[in-house]
Coordinates of C-alpha atoms (C1' of nucleotides) in Angstrom, one line a residue:
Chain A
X1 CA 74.7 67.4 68.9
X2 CA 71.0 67.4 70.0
X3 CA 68.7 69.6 68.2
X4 CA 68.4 72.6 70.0
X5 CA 64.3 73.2 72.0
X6 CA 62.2 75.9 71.5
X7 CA 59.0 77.3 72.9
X8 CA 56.4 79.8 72.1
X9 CA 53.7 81.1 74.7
X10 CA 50.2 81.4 73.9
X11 CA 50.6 84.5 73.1
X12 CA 52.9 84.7 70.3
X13 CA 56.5 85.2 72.1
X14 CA 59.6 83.2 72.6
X15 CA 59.3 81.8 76.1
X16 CA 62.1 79.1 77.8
X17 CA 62.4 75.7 76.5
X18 CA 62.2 75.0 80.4
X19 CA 63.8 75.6 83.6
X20 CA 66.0 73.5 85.7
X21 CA 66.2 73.3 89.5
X22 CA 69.9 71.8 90.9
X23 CA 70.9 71.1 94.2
X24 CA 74.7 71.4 95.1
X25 CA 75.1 68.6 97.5
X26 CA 77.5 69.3 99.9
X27 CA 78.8 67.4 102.7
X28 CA 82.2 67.0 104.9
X29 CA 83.9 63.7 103.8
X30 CA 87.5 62.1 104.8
X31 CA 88.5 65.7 106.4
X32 CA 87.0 67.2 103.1
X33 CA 84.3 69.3 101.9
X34 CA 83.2 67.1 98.9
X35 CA 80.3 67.7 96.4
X36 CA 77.9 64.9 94.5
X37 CA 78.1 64.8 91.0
X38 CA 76.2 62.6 88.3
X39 CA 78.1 61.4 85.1
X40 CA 77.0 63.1 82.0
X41 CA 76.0 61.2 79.1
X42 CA 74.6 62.9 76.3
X43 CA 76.4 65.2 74.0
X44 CA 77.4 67.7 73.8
X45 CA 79.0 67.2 77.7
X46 CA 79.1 63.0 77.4
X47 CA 82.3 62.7 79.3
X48 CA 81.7 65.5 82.2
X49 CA 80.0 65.3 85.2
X50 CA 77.3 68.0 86.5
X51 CA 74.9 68.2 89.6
X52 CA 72.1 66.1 89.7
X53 CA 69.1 68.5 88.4
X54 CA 66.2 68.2 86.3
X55 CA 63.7 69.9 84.7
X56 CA 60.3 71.1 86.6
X57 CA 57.2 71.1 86.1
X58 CA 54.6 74.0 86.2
X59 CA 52.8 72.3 89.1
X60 CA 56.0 72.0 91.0
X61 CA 57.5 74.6 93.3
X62 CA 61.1 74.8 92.7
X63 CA 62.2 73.1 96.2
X64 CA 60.4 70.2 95.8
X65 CA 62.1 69.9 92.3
X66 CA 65.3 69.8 93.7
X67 CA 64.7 67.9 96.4
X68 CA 62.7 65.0 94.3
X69 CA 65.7 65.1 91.8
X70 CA 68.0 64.7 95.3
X71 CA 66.3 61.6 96.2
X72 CA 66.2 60.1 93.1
X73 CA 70.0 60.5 92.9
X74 CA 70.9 59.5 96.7
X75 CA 67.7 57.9 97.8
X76 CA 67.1 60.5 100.4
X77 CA 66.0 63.7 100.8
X78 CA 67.7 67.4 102.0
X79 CA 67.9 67.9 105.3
X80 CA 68.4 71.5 104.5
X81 CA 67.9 73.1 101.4
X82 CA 68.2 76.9 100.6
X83 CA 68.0 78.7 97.0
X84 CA 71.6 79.6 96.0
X85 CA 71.0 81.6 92.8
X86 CA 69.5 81.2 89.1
X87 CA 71.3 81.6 86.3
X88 CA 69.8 82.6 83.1
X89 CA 72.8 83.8 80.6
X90 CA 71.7 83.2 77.0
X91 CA 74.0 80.4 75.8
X92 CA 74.3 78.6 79.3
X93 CA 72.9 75.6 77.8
X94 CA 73.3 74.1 74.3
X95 CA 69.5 72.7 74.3
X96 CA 68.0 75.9 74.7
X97 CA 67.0 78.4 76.3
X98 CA 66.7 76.8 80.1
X99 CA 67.7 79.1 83.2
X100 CA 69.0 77.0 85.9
X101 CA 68.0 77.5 89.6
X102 CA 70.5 75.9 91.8
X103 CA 70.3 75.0 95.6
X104 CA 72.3 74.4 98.3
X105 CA 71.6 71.1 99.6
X106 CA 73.0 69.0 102.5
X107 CA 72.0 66.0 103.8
X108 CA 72.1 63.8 106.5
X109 CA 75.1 62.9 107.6
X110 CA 73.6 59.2 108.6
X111 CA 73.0 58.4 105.1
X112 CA 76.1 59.4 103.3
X113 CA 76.9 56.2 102.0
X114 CA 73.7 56.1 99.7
X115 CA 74.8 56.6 96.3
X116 CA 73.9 55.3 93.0
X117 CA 76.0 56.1 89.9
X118 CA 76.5 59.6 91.7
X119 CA 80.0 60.1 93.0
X120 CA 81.6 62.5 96.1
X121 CA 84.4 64.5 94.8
X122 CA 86.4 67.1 97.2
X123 CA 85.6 70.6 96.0
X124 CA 89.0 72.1 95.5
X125 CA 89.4 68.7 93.4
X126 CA 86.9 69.0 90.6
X127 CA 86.8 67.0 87.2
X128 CA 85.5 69.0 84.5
X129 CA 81.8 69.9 84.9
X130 CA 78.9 70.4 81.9
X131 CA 76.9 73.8 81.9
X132 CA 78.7 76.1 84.1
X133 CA 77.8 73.9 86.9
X134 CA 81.9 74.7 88.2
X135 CA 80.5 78.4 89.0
X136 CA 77.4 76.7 90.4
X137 CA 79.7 74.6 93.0
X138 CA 81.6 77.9 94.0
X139 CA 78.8 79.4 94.6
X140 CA 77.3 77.1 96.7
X141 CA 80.4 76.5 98.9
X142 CA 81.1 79.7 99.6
X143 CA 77.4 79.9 101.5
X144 CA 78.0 77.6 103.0
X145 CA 81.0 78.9 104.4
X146 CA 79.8 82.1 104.9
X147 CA 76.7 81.1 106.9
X148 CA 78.8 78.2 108.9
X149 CA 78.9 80.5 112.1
X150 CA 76.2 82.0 111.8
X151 CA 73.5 79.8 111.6
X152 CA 72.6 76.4 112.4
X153 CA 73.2 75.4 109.1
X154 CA 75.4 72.1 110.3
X155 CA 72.6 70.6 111.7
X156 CA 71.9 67.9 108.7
X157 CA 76.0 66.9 108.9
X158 CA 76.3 66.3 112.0
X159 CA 74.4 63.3 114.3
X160 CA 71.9 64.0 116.2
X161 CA 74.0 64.3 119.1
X162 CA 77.6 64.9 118.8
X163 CA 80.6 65.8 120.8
X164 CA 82.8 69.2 120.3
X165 CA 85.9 67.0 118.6
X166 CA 83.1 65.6 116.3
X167 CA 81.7 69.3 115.5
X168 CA 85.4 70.3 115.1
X169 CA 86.1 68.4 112.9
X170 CA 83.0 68.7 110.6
X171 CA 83.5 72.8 110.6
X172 CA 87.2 72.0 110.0
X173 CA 86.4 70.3 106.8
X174 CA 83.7 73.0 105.6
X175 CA 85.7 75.9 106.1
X176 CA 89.0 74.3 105.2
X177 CA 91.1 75.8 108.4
X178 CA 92.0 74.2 111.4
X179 CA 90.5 75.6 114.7
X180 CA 92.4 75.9 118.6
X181 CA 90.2 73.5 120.1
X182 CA 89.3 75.0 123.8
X183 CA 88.6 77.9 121.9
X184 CA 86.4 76.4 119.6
X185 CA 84.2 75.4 122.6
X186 CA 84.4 78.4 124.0
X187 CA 82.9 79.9 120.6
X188 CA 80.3 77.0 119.4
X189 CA 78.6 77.6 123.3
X190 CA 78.2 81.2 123.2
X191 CA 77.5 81.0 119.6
X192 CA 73.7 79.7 121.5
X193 CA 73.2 77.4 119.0
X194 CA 74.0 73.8 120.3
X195 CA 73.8 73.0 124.1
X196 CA 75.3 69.7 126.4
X197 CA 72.6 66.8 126.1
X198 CA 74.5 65.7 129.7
X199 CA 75.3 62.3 128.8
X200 CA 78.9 61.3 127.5
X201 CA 80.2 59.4 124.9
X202 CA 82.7 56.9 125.5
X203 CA 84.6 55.5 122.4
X204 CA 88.5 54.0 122.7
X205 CA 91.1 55.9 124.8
X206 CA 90.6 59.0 126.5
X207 CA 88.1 61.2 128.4
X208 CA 85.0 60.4 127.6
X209 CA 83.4 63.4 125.3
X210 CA 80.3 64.8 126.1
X211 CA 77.3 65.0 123.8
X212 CA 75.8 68.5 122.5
X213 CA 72.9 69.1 120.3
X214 CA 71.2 71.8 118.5
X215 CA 69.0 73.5 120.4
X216 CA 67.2 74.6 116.9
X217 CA 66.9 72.2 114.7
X218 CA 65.1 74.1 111.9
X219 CA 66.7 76.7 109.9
X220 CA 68.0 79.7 112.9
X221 CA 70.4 82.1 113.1
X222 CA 72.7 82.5 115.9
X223 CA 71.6 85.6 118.4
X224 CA 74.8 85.8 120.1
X225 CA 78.1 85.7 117.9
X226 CA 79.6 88.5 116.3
X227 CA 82.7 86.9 113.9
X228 CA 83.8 83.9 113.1
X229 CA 86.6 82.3 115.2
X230 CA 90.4 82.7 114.4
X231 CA 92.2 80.1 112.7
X232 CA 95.0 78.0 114.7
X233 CA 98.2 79.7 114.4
X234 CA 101.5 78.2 113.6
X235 CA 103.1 77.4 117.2
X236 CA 105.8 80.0 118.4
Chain B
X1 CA 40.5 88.1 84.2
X2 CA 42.8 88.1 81.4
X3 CA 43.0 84.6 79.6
X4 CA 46.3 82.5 80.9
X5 CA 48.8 82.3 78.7
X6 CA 50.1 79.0 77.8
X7 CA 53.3 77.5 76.6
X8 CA 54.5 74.1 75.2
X9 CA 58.4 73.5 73.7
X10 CA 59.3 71.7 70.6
X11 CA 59.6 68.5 72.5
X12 CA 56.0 68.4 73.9
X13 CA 56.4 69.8 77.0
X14 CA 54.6 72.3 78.6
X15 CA 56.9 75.4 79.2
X16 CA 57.2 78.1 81.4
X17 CA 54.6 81.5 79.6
X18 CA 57.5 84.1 80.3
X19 CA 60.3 84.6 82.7
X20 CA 60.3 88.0 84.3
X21 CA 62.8 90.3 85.8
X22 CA 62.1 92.2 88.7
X23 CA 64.8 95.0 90.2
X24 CA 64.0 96.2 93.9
X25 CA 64.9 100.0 94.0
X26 CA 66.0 101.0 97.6
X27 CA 67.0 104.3 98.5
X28 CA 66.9 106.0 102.0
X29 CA 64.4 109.7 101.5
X30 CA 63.7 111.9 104.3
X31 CA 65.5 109.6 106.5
X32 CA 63.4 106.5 105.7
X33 CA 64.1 103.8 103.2
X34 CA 62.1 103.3 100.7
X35 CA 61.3 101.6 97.9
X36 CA 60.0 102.8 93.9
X37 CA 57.1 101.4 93.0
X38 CA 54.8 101.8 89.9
X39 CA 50.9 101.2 89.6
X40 CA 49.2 98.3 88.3
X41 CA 46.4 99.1 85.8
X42 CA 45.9 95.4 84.3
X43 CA 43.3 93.0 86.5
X44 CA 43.3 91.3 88.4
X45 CA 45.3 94.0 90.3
X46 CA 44.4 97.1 89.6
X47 CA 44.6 98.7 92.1
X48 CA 47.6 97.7 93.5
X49 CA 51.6 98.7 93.3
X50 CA 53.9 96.8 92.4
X51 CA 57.8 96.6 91.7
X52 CA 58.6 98.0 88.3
X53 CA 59.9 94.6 86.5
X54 CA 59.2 93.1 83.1
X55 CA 59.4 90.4 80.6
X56 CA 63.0 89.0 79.4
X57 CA 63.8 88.0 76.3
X58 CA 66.0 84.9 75.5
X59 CA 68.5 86.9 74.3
X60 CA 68.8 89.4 77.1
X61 CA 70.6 88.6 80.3
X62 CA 68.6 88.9 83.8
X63 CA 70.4 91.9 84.7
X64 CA 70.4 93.6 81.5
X65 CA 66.1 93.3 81.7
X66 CA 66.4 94.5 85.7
X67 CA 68.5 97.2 84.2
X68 CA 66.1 98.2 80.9
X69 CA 62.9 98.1 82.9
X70 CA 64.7 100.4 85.6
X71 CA 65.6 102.8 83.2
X72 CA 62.3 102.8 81.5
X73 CA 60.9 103.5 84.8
X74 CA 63.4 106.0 86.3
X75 CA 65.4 107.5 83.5
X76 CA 68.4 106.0 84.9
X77 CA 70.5 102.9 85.4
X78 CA 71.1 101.3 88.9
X79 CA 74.8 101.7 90.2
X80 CA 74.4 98.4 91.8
X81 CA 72.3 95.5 91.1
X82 CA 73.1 92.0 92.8
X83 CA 70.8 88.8 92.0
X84 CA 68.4 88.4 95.3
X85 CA 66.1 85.3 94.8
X86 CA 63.9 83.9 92.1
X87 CA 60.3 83.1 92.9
X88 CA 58.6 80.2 91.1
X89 CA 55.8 79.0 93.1
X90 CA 52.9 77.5 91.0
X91 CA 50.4 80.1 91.5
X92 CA 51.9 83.0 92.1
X93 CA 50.6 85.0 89.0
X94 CA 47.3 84.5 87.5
X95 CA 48.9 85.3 84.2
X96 CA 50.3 81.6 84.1
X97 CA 53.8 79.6 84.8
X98 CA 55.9 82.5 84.8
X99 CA 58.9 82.7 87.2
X100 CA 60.8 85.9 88.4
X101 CA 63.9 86.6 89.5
X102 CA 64.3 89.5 91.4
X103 CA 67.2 91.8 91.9
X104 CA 68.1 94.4 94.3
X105 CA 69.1 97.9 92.9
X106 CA 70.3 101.4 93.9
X107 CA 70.5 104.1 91.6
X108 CA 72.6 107.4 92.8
X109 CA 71.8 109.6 95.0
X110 CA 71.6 112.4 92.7
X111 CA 68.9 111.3 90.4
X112 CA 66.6 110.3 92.7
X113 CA 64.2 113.4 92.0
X114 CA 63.9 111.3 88.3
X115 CA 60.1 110.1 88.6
X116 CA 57.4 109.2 85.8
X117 CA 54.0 107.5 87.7
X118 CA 56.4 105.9 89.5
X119 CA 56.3 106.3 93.5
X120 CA 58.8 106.1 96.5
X121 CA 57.4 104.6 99.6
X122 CA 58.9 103.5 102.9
X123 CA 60.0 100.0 103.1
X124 CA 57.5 99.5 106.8
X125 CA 54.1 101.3 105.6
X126 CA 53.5 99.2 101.9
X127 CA 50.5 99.9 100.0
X128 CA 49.0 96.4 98.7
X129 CA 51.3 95.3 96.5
X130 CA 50.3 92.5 93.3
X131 CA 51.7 89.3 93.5
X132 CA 54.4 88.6 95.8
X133 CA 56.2 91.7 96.0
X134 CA 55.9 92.2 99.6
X135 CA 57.8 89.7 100.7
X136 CA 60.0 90.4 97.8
X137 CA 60.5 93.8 98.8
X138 CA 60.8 92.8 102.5
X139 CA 63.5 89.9 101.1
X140 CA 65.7 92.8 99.6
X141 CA 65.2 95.7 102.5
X142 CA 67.3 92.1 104.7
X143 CA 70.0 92.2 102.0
X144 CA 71.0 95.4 101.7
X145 CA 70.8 95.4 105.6
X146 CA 72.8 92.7 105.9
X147 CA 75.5 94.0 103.3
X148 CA 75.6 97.1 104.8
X149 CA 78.6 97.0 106.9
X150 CA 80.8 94.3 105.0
X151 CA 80.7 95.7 101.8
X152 CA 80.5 99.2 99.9
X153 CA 77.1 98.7 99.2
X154 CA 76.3 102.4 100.0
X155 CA 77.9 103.6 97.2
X156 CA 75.2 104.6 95.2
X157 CA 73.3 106.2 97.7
X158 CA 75.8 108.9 99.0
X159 CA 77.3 111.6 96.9
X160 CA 80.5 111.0 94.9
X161 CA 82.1 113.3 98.2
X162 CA 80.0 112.9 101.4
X163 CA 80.5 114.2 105.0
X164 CA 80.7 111.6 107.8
X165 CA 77.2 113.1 109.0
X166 CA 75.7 112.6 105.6
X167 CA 76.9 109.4 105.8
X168 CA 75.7 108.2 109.0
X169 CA 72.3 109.6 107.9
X170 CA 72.3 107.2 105.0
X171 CA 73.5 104.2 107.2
X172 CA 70.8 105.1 109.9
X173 CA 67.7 105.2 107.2
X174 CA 69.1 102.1 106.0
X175 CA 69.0 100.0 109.2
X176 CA 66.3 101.8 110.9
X177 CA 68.7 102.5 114.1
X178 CA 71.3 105.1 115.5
X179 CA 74.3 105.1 115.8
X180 CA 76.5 107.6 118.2
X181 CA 78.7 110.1 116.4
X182 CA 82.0 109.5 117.5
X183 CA 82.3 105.2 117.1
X184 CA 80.4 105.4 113.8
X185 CA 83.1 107.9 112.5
X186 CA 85.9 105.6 114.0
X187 CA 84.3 102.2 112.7
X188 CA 83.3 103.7 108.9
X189 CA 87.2 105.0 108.8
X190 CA 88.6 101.7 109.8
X191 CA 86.1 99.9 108.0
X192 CA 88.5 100.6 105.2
X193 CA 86.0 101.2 102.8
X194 CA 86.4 104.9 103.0
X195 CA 88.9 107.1 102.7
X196 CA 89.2 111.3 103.8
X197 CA 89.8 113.5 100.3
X198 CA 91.6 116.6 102.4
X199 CA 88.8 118.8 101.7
X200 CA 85.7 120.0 103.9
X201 CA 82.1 121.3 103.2
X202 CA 80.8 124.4 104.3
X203 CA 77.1 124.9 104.5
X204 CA 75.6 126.7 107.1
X205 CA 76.5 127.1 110.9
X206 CA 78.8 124.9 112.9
X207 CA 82.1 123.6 111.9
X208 CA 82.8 122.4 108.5
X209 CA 83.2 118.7 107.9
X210 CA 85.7 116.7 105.9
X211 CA 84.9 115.2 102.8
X212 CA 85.2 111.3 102.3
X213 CA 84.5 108.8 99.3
X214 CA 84.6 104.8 98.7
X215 CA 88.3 103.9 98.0
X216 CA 86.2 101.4 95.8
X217 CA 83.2 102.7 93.3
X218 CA 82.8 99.1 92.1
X219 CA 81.3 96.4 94.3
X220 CA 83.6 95.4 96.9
X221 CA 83.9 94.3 100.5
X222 CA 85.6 95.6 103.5
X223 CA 88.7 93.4 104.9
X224 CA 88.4 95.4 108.0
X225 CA 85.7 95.3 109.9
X226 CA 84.3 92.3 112.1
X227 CA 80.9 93.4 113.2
X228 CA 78.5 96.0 112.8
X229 CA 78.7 99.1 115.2
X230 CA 76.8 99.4 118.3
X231 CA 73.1 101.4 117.9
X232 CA 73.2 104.5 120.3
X233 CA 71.8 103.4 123.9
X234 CA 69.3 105.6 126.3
X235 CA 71.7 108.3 128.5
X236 CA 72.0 107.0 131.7
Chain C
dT1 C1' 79.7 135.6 122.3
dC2 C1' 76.5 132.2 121.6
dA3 C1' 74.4 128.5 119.3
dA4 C1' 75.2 124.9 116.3
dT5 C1' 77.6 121.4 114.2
dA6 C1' 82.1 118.5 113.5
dG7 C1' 85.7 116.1 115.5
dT8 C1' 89.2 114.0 119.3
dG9 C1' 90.6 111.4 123.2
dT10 C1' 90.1 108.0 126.4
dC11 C1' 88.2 105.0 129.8
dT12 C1' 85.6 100.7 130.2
dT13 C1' 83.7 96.5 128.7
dT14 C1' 83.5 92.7 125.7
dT15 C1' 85.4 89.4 122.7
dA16 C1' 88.8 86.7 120.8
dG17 C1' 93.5 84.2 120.4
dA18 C1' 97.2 81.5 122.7
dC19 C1' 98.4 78.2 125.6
dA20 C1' 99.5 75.9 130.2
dC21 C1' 97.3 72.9 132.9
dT22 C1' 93.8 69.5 134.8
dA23 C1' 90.6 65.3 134.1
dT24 C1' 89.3 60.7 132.8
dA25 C1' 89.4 57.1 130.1
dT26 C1' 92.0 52.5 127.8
dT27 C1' 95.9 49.4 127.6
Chain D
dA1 C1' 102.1 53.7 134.9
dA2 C1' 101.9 55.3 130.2
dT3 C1' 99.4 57.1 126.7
dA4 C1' 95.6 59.3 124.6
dT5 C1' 91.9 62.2 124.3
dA6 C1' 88.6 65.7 126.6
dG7 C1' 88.1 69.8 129.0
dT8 C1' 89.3 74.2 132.2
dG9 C1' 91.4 78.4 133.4
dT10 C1' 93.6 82.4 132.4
dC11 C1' 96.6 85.9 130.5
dT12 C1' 96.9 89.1 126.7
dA13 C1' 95.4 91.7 122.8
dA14 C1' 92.1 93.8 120.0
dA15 C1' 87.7 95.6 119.1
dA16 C1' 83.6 98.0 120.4
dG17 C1' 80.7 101.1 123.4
dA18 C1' 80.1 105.4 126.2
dC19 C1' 80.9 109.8 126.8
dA20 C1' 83.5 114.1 128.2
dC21 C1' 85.8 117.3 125.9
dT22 C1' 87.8 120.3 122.1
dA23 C1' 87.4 122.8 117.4
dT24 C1' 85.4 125.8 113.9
dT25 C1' 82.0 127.9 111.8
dG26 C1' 77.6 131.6 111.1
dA27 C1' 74.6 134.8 113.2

DNA sequence: TCAATAGTGTCTTTTAGACACTATATT
DNA sequence: AATATAGTGTCTAAAAGACACTATTGA
């Protein structure tokens, strides 16, 4: 085991060893919500695998942390990044005293692919993590599903301009249930947040689609939806 | 100016100084909410309020400190406390590197007479307040707002027994907006947060009115309930 | 009995869920 | 033409908003 860091302040008290900013990464993959993870080397968690954080530095603000750790994990930065929660419990990490400030993170859906030793893993599906990073995850998931309807928060997963199957499909893999698709239409228009582009996309068989974007494409709120849309019910 | 307080850890690093706990009290007086605040004595605000946080320890967890600084301040504990955001910008206190996280409290409605130099004061007409604690302040006043209606956040802030008037009053200083008798009584009932006791209250003219408590005292949120209920519109 | 406050009933409007049907492409 | 996918229309059910009306107290 490491040997355990302390600090002391200038005036005379125990202050942290350091603090830690971590993005949870999330992003719909294969029909999945999925979550990028870094291996673990060091004792005592050699072995595990835990979000890509790392420590800041005074002359840092806390969002740049995580984002700066983001891209040297994935090579690109957070389309969207919001603070998720700190946690500061007393024996969270065996190095010392180091409170943790996690983010939700997502990024663009165009550069998935990037990855170095990191590696996606579906969040219902999770090996075991160091820290209490496995809260950290929860956490950050359920955000995300709670501001999925809400907000415009999809923006960084989907293309730039997409068509309602393709949006379907990406809320289908956040939330985890399947939608009624004319009614998921209906909802994603009034919701105000994404209008038709106009144009149409034609790929293989079938009605060409046609293309929607955001009409915000900075962190918003949706003015016009009250609830989030019913799940597809088992045929009668 | 005070001298800034340095820190550096056992492995060389510089450190964050001190890491600081800071509750946000809300409770809705004479039909306003507002928020407890204490003076600040030490430059370079003097002068100026400010929420009535302090230093943690390494030992202590961030709500236990939210919680001892409250009651040092107040004479009692909060009946709710829920994590709200931490605040780490470089230069946000002269003092040095020293982060906060901040958490929004209620204490009961039946202490809220308990006062030392500490000072209520509505949530829209702030004094100058040190630091950051405006928009800290402002950051909690949209959470409990938000939580409101999904949850039984109002717990602490009604009597053990309340009428559905008493109620309402609370949910209207809260949110800043009326609601008409008759759907807010319907809504709060089906809400399923609440639930009738089979006695009334009789104080002064006018019917009596039935009492009503949380079916829940501890945190919890309402399965009922899809959307908040309609403010009261102009008579036409 | 009157003023004051609490509570009920109900009509209307809006929103959401289910699902039959139409449209436009490729092979 | 057959098949596949996209999109429309609409019926029904449930929830919310408006508001007239009834109920029960103290003075």
């Amino acid at each position: 085991m490491t040997a355990r860091i302390s600090a002391v302040n200038s005036a005379g008290f125990v202050s942290p060893a350091g603090l830690t900013a971590v993005p949870v990464v999330l992003a719909p993959r294969q029909g999945r919500l999925q979550v990028l993870l870094v291996p673990r080397t060091e004792e005592p968690f050699a072995g595990t695998w835990a979000l890509p954080g790392g420590f800041m530095s005074p002359a840092e603000r806390p969002e740049e942390t995580a984002q700066r750790k983001l891209t040297e994990k994935t090579g690109v930065g957070a389309i969207y990044l919001e603070q998720l929660q700190t946690y500061a419990e007393p024996d969270q990490d065996p190095r010392g005293w180091i409170p943790t400030i996690a983010y939700l993170a997502l990024i663009d859906a165009a550069v998935l692919r990037a990855e170095s030793n990191a590696r996606w893993v579906p969040v219902d599906d999770l090996p075991p993590l160091a820290f209490d990073h496995a809260r950290v995850v929860r956490d950050g998931v359920e955000r995300l599903r709670g501001k999925l309807w809400w907000s415009n928060i999809a923006v960084g997963l989907l293309p730039e301009r997409f068509t309602m199957p393709q949006a379907r499909a990406v809320f289908e893999a956040i939330s985890g249930v399947r939608h009624e698709p004319s009614n998921f239409r209906r909802e994603l228009e009034q919701s105000g947040l994404v209008r038709a582009t106009g144009e149409v996309a034609r790929v293989g068989p079938g009605r060409p689609a046609a293309l929607y974007e955001f009409v915000e494409r900075r962190p918003a709120w949706s003015l016009r939806r009250s609830r989030p849309p019913a799940t597809v019910r088992a045929r009668r």
